[in-house]
mmCIF file of C-alpha atoms in Angstrom:
data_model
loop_
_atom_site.group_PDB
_atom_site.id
_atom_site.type_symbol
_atom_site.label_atom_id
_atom_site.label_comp_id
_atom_site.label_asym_id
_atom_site.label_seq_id
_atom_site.Cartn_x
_atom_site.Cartn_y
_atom_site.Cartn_z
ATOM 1 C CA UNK A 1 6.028 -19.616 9.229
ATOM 2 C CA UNK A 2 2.411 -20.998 10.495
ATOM 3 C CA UNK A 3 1.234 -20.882 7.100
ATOM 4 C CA UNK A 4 3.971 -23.389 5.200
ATOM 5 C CA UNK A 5 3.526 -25.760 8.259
ATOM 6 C CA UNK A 6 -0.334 -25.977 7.278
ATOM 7 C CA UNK A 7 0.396 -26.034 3.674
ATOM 8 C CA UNK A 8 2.476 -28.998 4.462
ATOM 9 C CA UNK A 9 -0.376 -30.908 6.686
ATOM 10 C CA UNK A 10 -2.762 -29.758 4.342
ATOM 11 C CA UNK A 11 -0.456 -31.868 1.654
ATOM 12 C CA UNK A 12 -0.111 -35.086 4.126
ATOM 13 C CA UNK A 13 -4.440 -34.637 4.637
ATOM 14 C CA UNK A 14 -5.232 -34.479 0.492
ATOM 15 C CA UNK A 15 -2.838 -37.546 0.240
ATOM 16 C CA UNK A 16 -3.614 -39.697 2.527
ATOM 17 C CA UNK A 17 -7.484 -39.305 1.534
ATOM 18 C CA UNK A 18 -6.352 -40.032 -2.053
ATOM 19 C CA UNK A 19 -4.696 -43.443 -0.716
ATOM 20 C CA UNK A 20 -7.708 -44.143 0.648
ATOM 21 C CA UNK A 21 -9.939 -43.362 -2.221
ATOM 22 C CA UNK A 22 -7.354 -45.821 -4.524
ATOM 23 C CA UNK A 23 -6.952 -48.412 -2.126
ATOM 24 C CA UNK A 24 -10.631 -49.475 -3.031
ATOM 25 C CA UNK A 25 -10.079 -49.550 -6.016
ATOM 26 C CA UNK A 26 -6.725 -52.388 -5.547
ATOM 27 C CA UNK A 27 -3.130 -51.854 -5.644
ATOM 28 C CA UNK A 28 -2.929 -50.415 -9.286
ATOM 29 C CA UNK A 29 -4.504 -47.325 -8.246
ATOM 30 C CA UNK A 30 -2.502 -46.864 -5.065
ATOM 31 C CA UNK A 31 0.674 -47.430 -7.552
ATOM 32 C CA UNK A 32 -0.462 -44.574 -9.561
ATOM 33 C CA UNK A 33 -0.580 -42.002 -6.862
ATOM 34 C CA UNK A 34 2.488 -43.014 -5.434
ATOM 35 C CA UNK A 35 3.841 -42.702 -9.225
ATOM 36 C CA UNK A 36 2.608 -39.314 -9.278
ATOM 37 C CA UNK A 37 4.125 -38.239 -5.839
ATOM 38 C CA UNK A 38 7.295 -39.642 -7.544
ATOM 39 C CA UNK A 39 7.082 -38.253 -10.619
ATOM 40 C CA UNK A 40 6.418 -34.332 -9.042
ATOM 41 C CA UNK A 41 9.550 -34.354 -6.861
ATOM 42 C CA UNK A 42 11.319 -35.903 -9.565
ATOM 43 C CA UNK A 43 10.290 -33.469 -12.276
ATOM 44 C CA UNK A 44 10.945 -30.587 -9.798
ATOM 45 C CA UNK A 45 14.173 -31.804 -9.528
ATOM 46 C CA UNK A 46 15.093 -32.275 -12.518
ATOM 47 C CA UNK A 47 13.986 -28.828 -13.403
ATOM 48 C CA UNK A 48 16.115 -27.368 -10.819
ATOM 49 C CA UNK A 49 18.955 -28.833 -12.618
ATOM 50 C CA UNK A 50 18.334 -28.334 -15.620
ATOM 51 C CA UNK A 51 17.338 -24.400 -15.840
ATOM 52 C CA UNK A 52 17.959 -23.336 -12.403
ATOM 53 C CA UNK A 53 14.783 -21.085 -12.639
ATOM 54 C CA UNK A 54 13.468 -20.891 -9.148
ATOM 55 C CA UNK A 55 14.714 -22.282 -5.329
ATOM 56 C CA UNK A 56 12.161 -23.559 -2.639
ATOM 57 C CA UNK A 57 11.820 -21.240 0.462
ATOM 58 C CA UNK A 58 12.041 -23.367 3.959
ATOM 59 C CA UNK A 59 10.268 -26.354 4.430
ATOM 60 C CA UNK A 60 9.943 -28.790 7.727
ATOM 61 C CA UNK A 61 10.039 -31.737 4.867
ATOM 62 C CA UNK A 62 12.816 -31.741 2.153
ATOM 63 C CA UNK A 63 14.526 -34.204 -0.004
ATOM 64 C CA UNK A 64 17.411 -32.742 -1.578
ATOM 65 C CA UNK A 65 16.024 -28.703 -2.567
ATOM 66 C CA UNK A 66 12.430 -29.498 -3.101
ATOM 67 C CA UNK A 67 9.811 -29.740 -0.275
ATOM 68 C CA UNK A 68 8.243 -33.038 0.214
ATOM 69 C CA UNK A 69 5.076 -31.706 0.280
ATOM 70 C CA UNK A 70 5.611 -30.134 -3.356
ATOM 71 C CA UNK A 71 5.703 -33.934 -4.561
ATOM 72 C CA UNK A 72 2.566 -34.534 -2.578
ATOM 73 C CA UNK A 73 0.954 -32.167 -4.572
ATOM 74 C CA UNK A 74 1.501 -33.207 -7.864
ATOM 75 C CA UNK A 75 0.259 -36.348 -6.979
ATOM 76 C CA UNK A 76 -3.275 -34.878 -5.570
ATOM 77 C CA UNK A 77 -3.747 -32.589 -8.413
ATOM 78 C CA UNK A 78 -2.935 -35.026 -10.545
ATOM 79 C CA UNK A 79 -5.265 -38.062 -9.292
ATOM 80 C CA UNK A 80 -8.527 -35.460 -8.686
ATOM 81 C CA UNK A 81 -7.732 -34.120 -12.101
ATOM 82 C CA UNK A 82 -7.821 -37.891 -13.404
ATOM 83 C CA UNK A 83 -11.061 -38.374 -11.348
ATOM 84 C CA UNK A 84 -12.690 -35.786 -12.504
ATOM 85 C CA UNK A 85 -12.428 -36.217 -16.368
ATOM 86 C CA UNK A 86 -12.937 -40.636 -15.843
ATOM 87 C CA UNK A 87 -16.103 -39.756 -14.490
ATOM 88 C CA UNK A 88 -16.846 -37.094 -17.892
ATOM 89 C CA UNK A 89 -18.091 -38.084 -21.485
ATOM 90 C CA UNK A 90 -14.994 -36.578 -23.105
ATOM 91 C CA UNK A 91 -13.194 -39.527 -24.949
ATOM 92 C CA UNK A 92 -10.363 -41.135 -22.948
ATOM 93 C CA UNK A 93 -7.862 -39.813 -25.910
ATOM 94 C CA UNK A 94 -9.298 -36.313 -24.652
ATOM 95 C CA UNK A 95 -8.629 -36.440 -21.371
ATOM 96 C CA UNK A 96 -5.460 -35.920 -20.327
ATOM 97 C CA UNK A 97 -5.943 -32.013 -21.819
ATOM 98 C CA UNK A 98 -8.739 -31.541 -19.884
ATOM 99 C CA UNK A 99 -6.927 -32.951 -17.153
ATOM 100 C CA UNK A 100 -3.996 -30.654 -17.432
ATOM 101 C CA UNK A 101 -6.535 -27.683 -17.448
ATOM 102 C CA UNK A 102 -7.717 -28.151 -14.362
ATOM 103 C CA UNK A 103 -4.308 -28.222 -12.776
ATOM 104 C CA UNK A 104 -3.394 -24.997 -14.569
ATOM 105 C CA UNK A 105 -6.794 -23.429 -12.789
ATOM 106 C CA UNK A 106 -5.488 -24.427 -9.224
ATOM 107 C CA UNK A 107 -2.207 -23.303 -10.684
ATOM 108 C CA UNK A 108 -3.267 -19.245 -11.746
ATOM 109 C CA UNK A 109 -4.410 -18.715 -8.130
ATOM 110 C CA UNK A 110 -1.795 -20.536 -6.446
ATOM 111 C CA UNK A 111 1.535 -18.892 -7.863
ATOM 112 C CA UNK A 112 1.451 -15.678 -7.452
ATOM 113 C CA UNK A 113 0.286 -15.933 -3.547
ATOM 114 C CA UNK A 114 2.864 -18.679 -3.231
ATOM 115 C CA UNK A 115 5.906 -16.800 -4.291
ATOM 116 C CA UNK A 116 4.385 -13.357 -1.628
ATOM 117 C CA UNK A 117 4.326 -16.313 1.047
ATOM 118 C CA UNK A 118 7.994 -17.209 0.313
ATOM 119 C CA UNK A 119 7.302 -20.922 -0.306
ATOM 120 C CA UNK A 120 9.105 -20.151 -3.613
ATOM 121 C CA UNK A 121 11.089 -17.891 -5.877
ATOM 122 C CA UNK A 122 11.792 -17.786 -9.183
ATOM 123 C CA UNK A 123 14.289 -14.320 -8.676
ATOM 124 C CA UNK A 124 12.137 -12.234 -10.927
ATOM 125 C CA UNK A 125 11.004 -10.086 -8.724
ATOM 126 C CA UNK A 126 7.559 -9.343 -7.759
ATOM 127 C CA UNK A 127 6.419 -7.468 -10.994
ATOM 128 C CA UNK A 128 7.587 -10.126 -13.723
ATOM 129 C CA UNK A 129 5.409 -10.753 -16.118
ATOM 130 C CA UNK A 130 2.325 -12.414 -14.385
ATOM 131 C CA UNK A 131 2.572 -11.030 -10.794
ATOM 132 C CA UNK A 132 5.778 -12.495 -10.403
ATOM 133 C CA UNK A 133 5.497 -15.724 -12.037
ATOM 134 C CA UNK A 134 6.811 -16.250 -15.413
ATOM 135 C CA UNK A 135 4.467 -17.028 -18.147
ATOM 136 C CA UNK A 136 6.170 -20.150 -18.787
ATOM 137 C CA UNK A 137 5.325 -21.645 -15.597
ATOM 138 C CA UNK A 138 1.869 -22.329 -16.706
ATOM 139 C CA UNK A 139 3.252 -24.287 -20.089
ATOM 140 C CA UNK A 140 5.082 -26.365 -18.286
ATOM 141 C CA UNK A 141 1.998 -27.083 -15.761
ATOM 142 C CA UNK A 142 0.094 -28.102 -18.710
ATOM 143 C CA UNK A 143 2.817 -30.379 -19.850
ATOM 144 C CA UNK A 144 3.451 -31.930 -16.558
ATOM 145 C CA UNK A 145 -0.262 -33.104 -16.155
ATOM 146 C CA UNK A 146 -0.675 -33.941 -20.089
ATOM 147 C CA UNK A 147 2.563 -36.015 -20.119
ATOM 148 C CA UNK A 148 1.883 -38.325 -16.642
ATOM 149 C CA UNK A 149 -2.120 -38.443 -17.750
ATOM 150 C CA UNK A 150 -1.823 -39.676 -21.260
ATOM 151 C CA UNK A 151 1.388 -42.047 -20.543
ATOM 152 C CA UNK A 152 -0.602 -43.819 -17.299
ATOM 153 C CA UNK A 153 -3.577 -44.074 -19.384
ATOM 154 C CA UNK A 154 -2.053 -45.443 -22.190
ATOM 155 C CA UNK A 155 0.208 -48.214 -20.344
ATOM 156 C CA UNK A 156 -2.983 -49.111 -18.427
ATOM 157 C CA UNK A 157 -4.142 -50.646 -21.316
ATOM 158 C CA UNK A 158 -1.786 -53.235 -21.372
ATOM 159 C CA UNK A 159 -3.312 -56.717 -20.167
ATOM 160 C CA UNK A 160 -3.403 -57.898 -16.590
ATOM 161 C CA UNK A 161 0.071 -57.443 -14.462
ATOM 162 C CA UNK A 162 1.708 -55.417 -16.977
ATOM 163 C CA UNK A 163 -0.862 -52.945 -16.965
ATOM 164 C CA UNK A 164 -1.364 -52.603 -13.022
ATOM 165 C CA UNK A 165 2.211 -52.771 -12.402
ATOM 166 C CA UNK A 166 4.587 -51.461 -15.194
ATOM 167 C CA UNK A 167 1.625 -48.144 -15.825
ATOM 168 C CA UNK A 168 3.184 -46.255 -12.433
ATOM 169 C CA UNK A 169 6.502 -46.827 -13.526
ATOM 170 C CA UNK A 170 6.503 -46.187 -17.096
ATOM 171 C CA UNK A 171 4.061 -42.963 -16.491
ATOM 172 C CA UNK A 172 7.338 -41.700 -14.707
ATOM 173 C CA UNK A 173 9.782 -42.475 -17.297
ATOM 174 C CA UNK A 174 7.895 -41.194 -20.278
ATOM 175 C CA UNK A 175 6.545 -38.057 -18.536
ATOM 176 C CA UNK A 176 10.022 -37.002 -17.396
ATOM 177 C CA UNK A 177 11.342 -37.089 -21.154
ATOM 178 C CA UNK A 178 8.273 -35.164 -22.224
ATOM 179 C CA UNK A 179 8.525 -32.125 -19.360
ATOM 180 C CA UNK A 180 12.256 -31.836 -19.459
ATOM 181 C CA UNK A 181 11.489 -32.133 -24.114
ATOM 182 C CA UNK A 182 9.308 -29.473 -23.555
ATOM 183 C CA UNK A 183 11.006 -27.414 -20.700
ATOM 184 C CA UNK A 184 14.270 -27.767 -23.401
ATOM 185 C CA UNK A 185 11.302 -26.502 -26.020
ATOM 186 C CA UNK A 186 10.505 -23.714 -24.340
ATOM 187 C CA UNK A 187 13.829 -22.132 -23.347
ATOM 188 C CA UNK A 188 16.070 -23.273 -26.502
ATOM 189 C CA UNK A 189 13.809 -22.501 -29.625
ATOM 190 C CA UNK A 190 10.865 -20.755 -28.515
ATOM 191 C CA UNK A 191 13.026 -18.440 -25.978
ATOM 192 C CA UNK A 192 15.493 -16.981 -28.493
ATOM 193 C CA UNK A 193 12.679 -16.051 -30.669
ATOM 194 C CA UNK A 194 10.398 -14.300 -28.190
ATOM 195 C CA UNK A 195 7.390 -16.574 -28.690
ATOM 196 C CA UNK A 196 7.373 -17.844 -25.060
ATOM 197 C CA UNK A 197 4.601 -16.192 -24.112
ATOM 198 C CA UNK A 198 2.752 -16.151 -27.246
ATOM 199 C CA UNK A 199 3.134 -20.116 -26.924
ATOM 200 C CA UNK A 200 1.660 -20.350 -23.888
ATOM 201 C CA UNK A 201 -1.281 -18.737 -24.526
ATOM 202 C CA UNK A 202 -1.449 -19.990 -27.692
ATOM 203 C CA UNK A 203 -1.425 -23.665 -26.312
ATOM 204 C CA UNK A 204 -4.087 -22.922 -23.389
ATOM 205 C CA UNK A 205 -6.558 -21.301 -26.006
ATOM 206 C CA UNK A 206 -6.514 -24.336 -28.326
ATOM 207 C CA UNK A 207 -6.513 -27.091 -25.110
ATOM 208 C CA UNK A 208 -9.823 -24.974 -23.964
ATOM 209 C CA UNK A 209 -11.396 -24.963 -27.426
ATOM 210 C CA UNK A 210 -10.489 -28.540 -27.667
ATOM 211 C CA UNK A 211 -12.925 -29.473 -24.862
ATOM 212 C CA UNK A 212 -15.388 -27.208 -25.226
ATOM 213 C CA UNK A 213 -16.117 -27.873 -29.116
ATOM 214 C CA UNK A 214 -16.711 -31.787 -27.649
ATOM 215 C CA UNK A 215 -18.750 -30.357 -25.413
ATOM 216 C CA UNK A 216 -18.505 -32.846 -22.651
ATOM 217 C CA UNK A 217 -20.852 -34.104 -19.607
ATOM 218 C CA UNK A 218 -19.290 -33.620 -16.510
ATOM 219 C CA UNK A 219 -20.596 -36.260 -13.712
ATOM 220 C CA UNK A 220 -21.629 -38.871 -16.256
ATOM 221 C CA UNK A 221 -20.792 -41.014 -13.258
ATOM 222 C CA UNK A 222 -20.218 -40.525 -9.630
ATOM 223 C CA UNK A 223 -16.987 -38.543 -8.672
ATOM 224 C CA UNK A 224 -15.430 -39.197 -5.061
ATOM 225 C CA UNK A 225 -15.656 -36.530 -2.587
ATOM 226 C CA UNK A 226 -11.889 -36.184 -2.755
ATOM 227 C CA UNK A 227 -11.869 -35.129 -6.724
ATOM 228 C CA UNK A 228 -13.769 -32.097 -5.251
ATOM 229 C CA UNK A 229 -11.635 -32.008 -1.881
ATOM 230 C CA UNK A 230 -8.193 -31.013 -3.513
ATOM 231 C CA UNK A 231 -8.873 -28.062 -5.735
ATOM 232 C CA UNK A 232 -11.138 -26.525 -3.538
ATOM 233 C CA UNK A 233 -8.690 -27.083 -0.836
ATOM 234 C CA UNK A 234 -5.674 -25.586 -3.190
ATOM 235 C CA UNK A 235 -8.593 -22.537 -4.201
ATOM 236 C CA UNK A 236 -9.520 -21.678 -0.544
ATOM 237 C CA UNK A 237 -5.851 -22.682 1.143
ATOM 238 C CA UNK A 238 -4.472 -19.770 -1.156
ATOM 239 C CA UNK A 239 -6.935 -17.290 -1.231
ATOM 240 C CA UNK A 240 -7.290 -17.391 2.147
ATOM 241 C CA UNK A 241 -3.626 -16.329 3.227
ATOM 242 C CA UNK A 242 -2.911 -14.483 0.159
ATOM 243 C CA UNK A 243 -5.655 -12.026 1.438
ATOM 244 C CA UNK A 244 -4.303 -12.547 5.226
ATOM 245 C CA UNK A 245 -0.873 -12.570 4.737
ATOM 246 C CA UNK A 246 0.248 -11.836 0.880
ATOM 247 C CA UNK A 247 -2.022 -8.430 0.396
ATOM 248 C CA UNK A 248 -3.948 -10.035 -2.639
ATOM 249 C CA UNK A 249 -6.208 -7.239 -2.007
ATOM 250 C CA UNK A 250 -3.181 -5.008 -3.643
ATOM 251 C CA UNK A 251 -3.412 -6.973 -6.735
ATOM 252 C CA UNK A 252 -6.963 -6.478 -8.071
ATOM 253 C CA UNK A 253 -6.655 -8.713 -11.439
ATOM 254 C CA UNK A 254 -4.867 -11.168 -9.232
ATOM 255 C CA UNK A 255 -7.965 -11.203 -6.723
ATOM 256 C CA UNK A 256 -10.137 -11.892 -9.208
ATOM 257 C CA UNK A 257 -8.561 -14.774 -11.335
ATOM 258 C CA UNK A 258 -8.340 -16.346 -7.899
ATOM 259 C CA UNK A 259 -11.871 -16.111 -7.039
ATOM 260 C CA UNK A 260 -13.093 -16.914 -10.669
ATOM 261 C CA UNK A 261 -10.843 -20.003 -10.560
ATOM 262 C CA UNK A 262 -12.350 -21.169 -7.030
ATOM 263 C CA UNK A 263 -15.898 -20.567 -8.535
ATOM 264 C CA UNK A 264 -15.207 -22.336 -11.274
ATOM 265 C CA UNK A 265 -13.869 -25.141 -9.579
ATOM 266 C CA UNK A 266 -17.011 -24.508 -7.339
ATOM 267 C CA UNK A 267 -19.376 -24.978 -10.544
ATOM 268 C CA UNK A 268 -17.516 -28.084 -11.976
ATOM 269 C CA UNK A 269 -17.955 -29.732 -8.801
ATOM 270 C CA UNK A 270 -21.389 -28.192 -7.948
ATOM 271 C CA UNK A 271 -23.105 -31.676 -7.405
ATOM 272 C CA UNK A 272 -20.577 -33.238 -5.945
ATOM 273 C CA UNK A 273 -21.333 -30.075 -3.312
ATOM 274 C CA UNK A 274 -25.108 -31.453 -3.119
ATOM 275 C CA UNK A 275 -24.049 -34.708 -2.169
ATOM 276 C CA UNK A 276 -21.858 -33.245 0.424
ATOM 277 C CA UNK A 277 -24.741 -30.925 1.346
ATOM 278 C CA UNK A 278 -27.321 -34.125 1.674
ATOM 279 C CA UNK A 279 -25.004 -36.480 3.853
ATOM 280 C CA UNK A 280 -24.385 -33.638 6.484
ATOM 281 C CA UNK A 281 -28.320 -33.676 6.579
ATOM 282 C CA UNK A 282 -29.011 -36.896 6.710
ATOM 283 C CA UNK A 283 -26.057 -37.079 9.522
ATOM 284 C CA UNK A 284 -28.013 -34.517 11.449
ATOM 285 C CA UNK A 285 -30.987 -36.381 11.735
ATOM 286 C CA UNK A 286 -30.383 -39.593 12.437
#
């Protein structure tokens, strides 16, 4: 379908941009989204094995069962998420949550259009729990993001070559052992006891209170374009053909966590928007 083609470009577009933005910044950075790519195939992967809980639809780019572009993802949500909260007030110990947040916003209106569009399933049927997508999903997004963000930040504090070089690598390592410690978590001890869910939101409540009682600046310092580029992308992307193709129009409460996220993510990045706003200007009138 004409739709998973441009999800895929759309994939190639937000990474190579994110190259770009890292290559100024030297190798390290480059290293990092690379580890990220790496680390999201990898972590899909390995959940595949390890709870067989959902199987990709078809894909022009595939490495073993997951989609290429699903890697490629990770590794844009995860360097704009980084972006975003470097360029914030909130303590560097404080960031990887708020990091993880954001990806669980481009997450709640991505999902449940996603699985309509047959890019995935996770053989619930349509009606499970949150439109189709298990509430677990979104611990495990928060996990994912937590895990690479705190481990990369932490091994980039180690001096000169180690840091630059052995952060992407490590970040991988350590980040796998937390999601699949976590995934193993979710479905061993909180499963059996039906607190799943309640753990989930339970976890998602205390992350947002955690970074609202700091109450953080946002834009302390300049964020590139691209930090705004990929959730808005992810926001509009999904919206877009879950009201064209999916029938998000059917799902009311779905609609509307879709378009809160994307204004949201429209507010957070509101003067990154101005800047955007003054160089098309500018451009005009030279």
């Amino acid at each position: 379908m004409i739709y998973r083609i441009l999800f895929e470009i759309l994939m190639l577009v937000l990474l190579f941009f994110c190259l770009r933005d890292a290559w100024r910044k030297g190798w390290g950075e480059v290293g990092m989204v690379w580890a990220g790519v790496i680390f999201g195939w990898m972590l899909e992967w390995a959940t595949i094995e390890q709870l067989d809980a959902y199987e990709y639809g078809t894909f022009i780019l595939k490495v073993g069962e997951v989609p290429l572009s699903i890697g490629f993802g990770w590794g844009v949500i995860i360097y704009a998420s980084r972006l975003m909260s470097d360029a914030s007030s909130l303590a560097e110990w404080g960031r990887p949550v708020l990091d993880a947040l954001l990806a669980v916003m481009i997450d709640l209106g991505m999902d449940v259009v996603a699985i309509r569009l047959g890019m995935w399933d996770w053989g619930r049927g349509l009606d499970y729990e949150y439109f189709g997508v298990p509430y677990p999903n979104f611990w495990a997004w928060f996990w994912v993001v937590f895990f690479f963000s705190a481990s990369s930040r932490l091994l980039l504090r180690l001096p000169g070559w180690w840091g630059r070089w052995l952060a992407p690598v490590g970040a991988i390592v350590v980040s796998t052992m937390g999601v699949l410690a976590t995934n193993s978590l979710a479905v061993d001890v909180l499963g059996p006891r039906g607190l799943e869910d309640v753990a989930v939101g339970v976890l998602l409540l205390l992350a947002t209170i955690f970074v609202v009682v700091q109450r953080p600046r946002l834009h302390v310092e300049r964020v590139p374009l691209i930090g705004m580029w990929v959730p808005i992308a992810f926001h509009l992307y999904f919206l877009f053909f879950g009201l064209l193709v999916a029938d998000l129009w059917r799902l009311p409460l779905a609609l509307l966590v879709s378009v809160v996220m994307l204004g949201i993510g429209v507010w957070l990045h509101w003067p990154m928007m101005t800047e955007l706003k003054g160089w098309l200007v500018s451009g005009r009138h030279r």
